[in-house]
Amino acid sequence: MSTDLVLRPASVDDLPVVAELHLAARRGAGVAFPSPVHPDDEARAWVAGWDLTAYDVWVAERGGEPAGYARWTATWLDDLYVHPDHQGHGVGTALFDLVASTRPGGFCLWVFESNTPARAFYRRRGCLELERTDGSANEEHAPDIRVAWPGADPLAFLRGLIDETDLELGDVLARRTALTRTVQSVKPSTERDAVREAEIVERVAAVVPELGTQRVARIVDAIIAESLDASR
């Protein structure tokens, strides 16, 4: 780390400066970021309301000037921004290394798909790109990617994510089984509806394009068949 670069925990008094760093970094990113949803004053008010007991927030100063900041929790890196005037001088690397040193078990973050410089930055630091979304869940409605820094034991970290996902999958399967069972009592026929099932496959395949329509069709068929069997 450069000798003129200082990292320190942020205080409430630093939050106005952090807000300006946030705004400047996003403006300076150009097309890498989608258009802002909130005006600058709303962004400043949002940062001013941060609960510093709920996050770790650190500020980077280079040559005595605010240069960047990072904000993170036990499992997520929420923000890592560097002012355009201080990019290319190791500020982002120093902040990332700080987060990694405090979270050796690994953490995740979200990156806009269009933000190719940030994606390259995280890849160089051993991060892995996981699932992609169409952006419907973020305010900007811009496609994004879940990225993971897998920590000192990548296998354990990734298996932990799989365990979390399997619990979610179990919940979805339980709901689907219950609905499949219940709908039998109101259907005019006990026969399976091939047209409707094809529509289901099309919708699901659009969410998981990596699997392809044929694989999704087999999965949907198995879920419906096993759900019906369990309801008998």
Short mmCIF file of N, CA and C in Angstrom, two decimals, residues 3 10 18 26 33-34 75 87 128 138 182 196 210 225:
data_model
loop_
_atom_site.label_atom_id
_atom_site.label_comp_id
_atom_site.label_asym_id
_atom_site.label_seq_id
_atom_site.Cartn_x
_atom_site.Cartn_y
_atom_site.Cartn_z
N THR A 3 2.50 4.69 0.76
CA THR A 3 2.70 5.32 2.06
C THR A 3 1.83 6.55 2.26
N ALA A 10 -14.88 4.94 9.33
CA ALA A 10 -15.66 6.17 9.14
C ALA A 10 -16.45 6.47 10.41
N VAL A 18 -18.45 10.62 2.44
CA VAL A 18 -18.70 9.32 1.82
C VAL A 18 -19.76 9.46 0.73
N ARG A 26 -19.80 7.00 -9.11
CA ARG A 26 -20.83 6.52 -10.03
C ARG A 26 -20.92 7.41 -11.27
N PHE A 33 -22.29 2.16 -15.36
CA PHE A 33 -23.41 2.17 -14.43
C PHE A 33 -24.67 2.61 -15.16
N PRO A 34 -25.82 2.02 -14.80
CA PRO A 34 -27.08 2.53 -15.36
C PRO A 34 -27.37 3.93 -14.83
N THR A 75 -21.35 -10.85 5.66
CA THR A 75 -21.38 -11.74 4.49
C THR A 75 -21.42 -11.02 3.15
N GLN A 87 -8.30 6.88 -8.96
CA GLN A 87 -8.27 5.52 -9.50
C GLN A 87 -6.92 5.23 -10.14
N LEU A 128 -15.28 -14.98 -8.02
CA LEU A 128 -15.99 -15.85 -8.95
C LEU A 128 -17.35 -15.25 -9.28
N ASN A 138 -33.49 -5.17 -8.74
CA ASN A 138 -32.77 -3.96 -8.28
C ASN A 138 -33.49 -2.71 -8.77
N THR A 182 -53.34 -29.69 -4.07
CA THR A 182 -54.59 -28.97 -3.85
C THR A 182 -55.35 -28.73 -5.14
N ARG A 196 -50.38 -26.51 -20.62
CA ARG A 196 -49.98 -25.68 -19.47
C ARG A 196 -48.57 -26.04 -19.02
N GLU A 210 -29.13 -21.31 -18.79
CA GLU A 210 -28.00 -22.24 -18.89
C GLU A 210 -28.45 -23.70 -18.97
N ALA A 225 -44.72 -35.04 -11.62
CA ALA A 225 -45.00 -36.46 -11.47
C ALA A 225 -44.82 -36.91 -10.02
#
